[in-house]
Coordinates of C-alpha atoms in Angstrom, one line a residue:
M10 CA -3.7 19.3 33.9
K11 CA -3.1 20.3 37.9
K12 CA -7.5 21.2 37.9
S13 CA -8.0 18.0 35.9
F14 CA -6.3 15.2 38.1
L15 CA -7.6 17.0 41.7
P16 CA -11.8 15.4 40.3
I17 CA -9.6 11.6 39.8
L18 CA -7.2 12.6 43.0
L19 CA -11.3 13.2 44.6
V20 CA -13.2 10.1 44.0
A21 CA -10.1 7.6 44.0
F22 CA -10.2 9.0 47.7
L23 CA -13.6 8.7 48.0
F24 CA -13.9 5.2 46.5
M25 CA -11.1 3.2 48.9
N26 CA -13.1 5.0 52.0
S27 CA -16.0 3.8 51.2
S28 CA -14.2 0.5 50.5
A29 CA -12.5 0.2 53.6
Q30 CA -15.6 0.5 55.6
Y31 CA -16.5 -2.7 53.6
L32 CA -13.6 -4.2 54.3
S33 CA -13.1 -3.7 58.1
S34 CA -12.4 -7.1 59.8
S35 CA -14.6 -8.7 63.2
K36 CA -13.1 -7.0 66.4
M37 CA -13.1 -11.6 67.2
S38 CA -10.6 -11.4 64.1
G39 CA -6.6 -11.4 65.8
I40 CA -7.1 -12.4 69.1
G41 CA -6.5 -16.3 68.9
V42 CA -9.5 -17.4 67.6
P43 CA -9.7 -19.1 63.8
F44 CA -12.2 -16.3 63.1
F45 CA -13.6 -16.6 59.2
Q46 CA -15.6 -15.1 56.6
A47 CA -18.6 -17.8 54.7
G48 CA -20.3 -17.2 52.1
I49 CA -22.9 -19.4 50.0
F50 CA -23.5 -19.9 46.3
R51 CA -26.6 -21.3 44.6
T52 CA -26.8 -23.0 41.2
F53 CA -29.2 -22.9 38.5
Q54 CA -27.4 -26.9 37.7
E55 CA -30.4 -29.5 38.5
S56 CA -29.5 -33.5 37.9
V57 CA -32.5 -35.0 36.8
E58 CA -33.6 -37.6 40.2
D59 CA -35.0 -35.4 42.9
S60 CA -34.6 -32.2 41.8
L61 CA -31.2 -31.3 43.9
R62 CA -29.5 -28.5 43.9
L63 CA -25.6 -27.7 44.1
V64 CA -25.2 -25.4 46.6
R65 CA -21.4 -23.5 47.2
I66 CA -20.0 -23.1 50.0
Y67 CA -16.9 -20.8 50.9
F68 CA -14.6 -20.0 53.8
Q69 CA -11.7 -17.9 54.4
I70 CA -9.2 -17.4 56.8
I71 CA -6.3 -15.1 57.2
N72 CA -2.9 -16.3 58.6
D73 CA -3.6 -14.4 61.2
D74 CA -6.0 -16.0 62.9
L75 CA -4.8 -19.7 62.4
T76 CA -2.0 -21.4 64.8
F77 CA 0.8 -22.0 63.5
L78 CA 3.6 -24.5 64.5
M79 CA 6.5 -25.1 63.2
Q80 CA 7.7 -28.3 61.9
E81 CA 11.1 -29.7 60.1
D82 CA 11.4 -26.8 57.6
S83 CA 8.3 -25.0 57.2
Y84 CA 5.4 -23.3 59.6
Q85 CA 2.3 -25.2 59.1
A86 CA -1.6 -25.2 60.8
D87 CA -4.6 -27.7 60.9
V88 CA -7.9 -25.8 60.2
E89 CA -11.6 -27.7 60.2
F90 CA -14.5 -27.1 59.2
D91 CA -17.5 -28.9 60.1
I92 CA -20.5 -27.6 58.1
Y93 CA -24.7 -28.4 60.0
V94 CA -27.7 -27.6 57.5
T95 CA -31.2 -28.3 59.3
N96 CA -34.0 -27.8 57.8
K97 CA -37.2 -25.5 58.8
S98 CA -38.7 -27.8 61.6
K99 CA -34.2 -27.8 62.5
E100 CA -33.9 -31.8 61.7
F101 CA -30.5 -32.7 60.2
V102 CA -30.5 -33.1 56.5
F103 CA -26.6 -32.9 55.9
N104 CA -22.7 -32.2 57.3
R105 CA -19.5 -32.6 55.9
T106 CA -15.8 -31.9 57.4
V107 CA -13.6 -30.4 55.9
N108 CA -10.1 -30.3 57.2
K109 CA -7.0 -28.6 56.0
Q110 CA -3.9 -27.5 56.3
I111 CA -0.9 -24.9 55.7
K112 CA 2.3 -23.5 54.9
T113 CA 4.4 -21.6 55.0
P114 CA 8.9 -21.4 54.8
H115 CA 8.8 -18.1 56.3
Y116 CA 7.5 -17.0 59.6
E117 CA 6.3 -13.7 59.0
E118 CA 3.9 -15.0 56.4
T119 CA 2.0 -16.7 60.1
N120 CA 1.1 -13.7 61.4
S121 CA -0.3 -12.4 57.7
R122 CA -2.7 -10.3 57.3
Q123 CA -3.1 -9.9 54.0
L124 CA -2.6 -14.0 53.6
A125 CA -6.2 -15.6 53.2
N126 CA -7.2 -19.0 52.5
T127 CA -9.7 -19.7 50.5
F128 CA -11.7 -22.7 50.6
H129 CA -14.7 -24.5 48.8
T130 CA -17.2 -27.2 49.1
D131 CA -20.4 -28.2 46.9
I132 CA -23.5 -29.7 48.1
L133 CA -26.5 -31.5 46.8
L134 CA -30.1 -30.4 48.6
K135 CA -33.6 -29.8 47.4
P136 CA -34.8 -26.3 46.4
D137 CA -35.7 -25.3 50.6
N138 CA -34.7 -23.1 53.1
Y139 CA -31.7 -24.1 55.3
D140 CA -30.3 -23.2 58.6
L141 CA -26.5 -23.6 58.1
I142 CA -23.8 -24.0 60.6
I143 CA -19.9 -23.8 60.0
T144 CA -17.2 -24.1 62.6
A145 CA -13.5 -23.1 62.1
L146 CA -10.9 -25.5 64.8
D147 CA -7.7 -24.6 64.7
K148 CA -6.4 -28.3 65.1
N149 CA -3.1 -26.7 66.7
N150 CA -4.9 -24.6 69.8
N151 CA -8.3 -26.3 69.8
N152 CA -9.7 -22.8 69.5
Q153 CA -12.9 -22.7 67.6
V154 CA -15.6 -20.2 66.6
N155 CA -18.9 -21.0 64.7
R156 CA -21.6 -19.3 61.9
K157 CA -24.8 -19.1 61.2
I158 CA -26.3 -18.9 57.6

């Protein structure tokens, strides 16, 4: 029984080690700026007019990268995501502002690196190559971070 347990333990250790490297955080995370991750998912949905495609944009930010302020009976962080889309010629195509509010009753959760807040927004675009710039603004301390995708 002990001999079969050792290979399982070795495989588990290798898996944990490789996933820890993949999930490592940026040096910008945890230094008081609203560092965030973002991802884009194209779909195959088409509308009848103009052959538009649905594009879903996800962004995620952990509590520790936000500034929480005490509000009555909870702690509150306000974050704004500005999304700008340009085409190959650098011409404006689309923009949207998404405001989110995160509340927690416990102070310890405001400094948590395990609590991730995930948001998304959908946009319709014609098939083409685009540049996407997302800016996260922590509205409680006015710090911001830009990401180009």
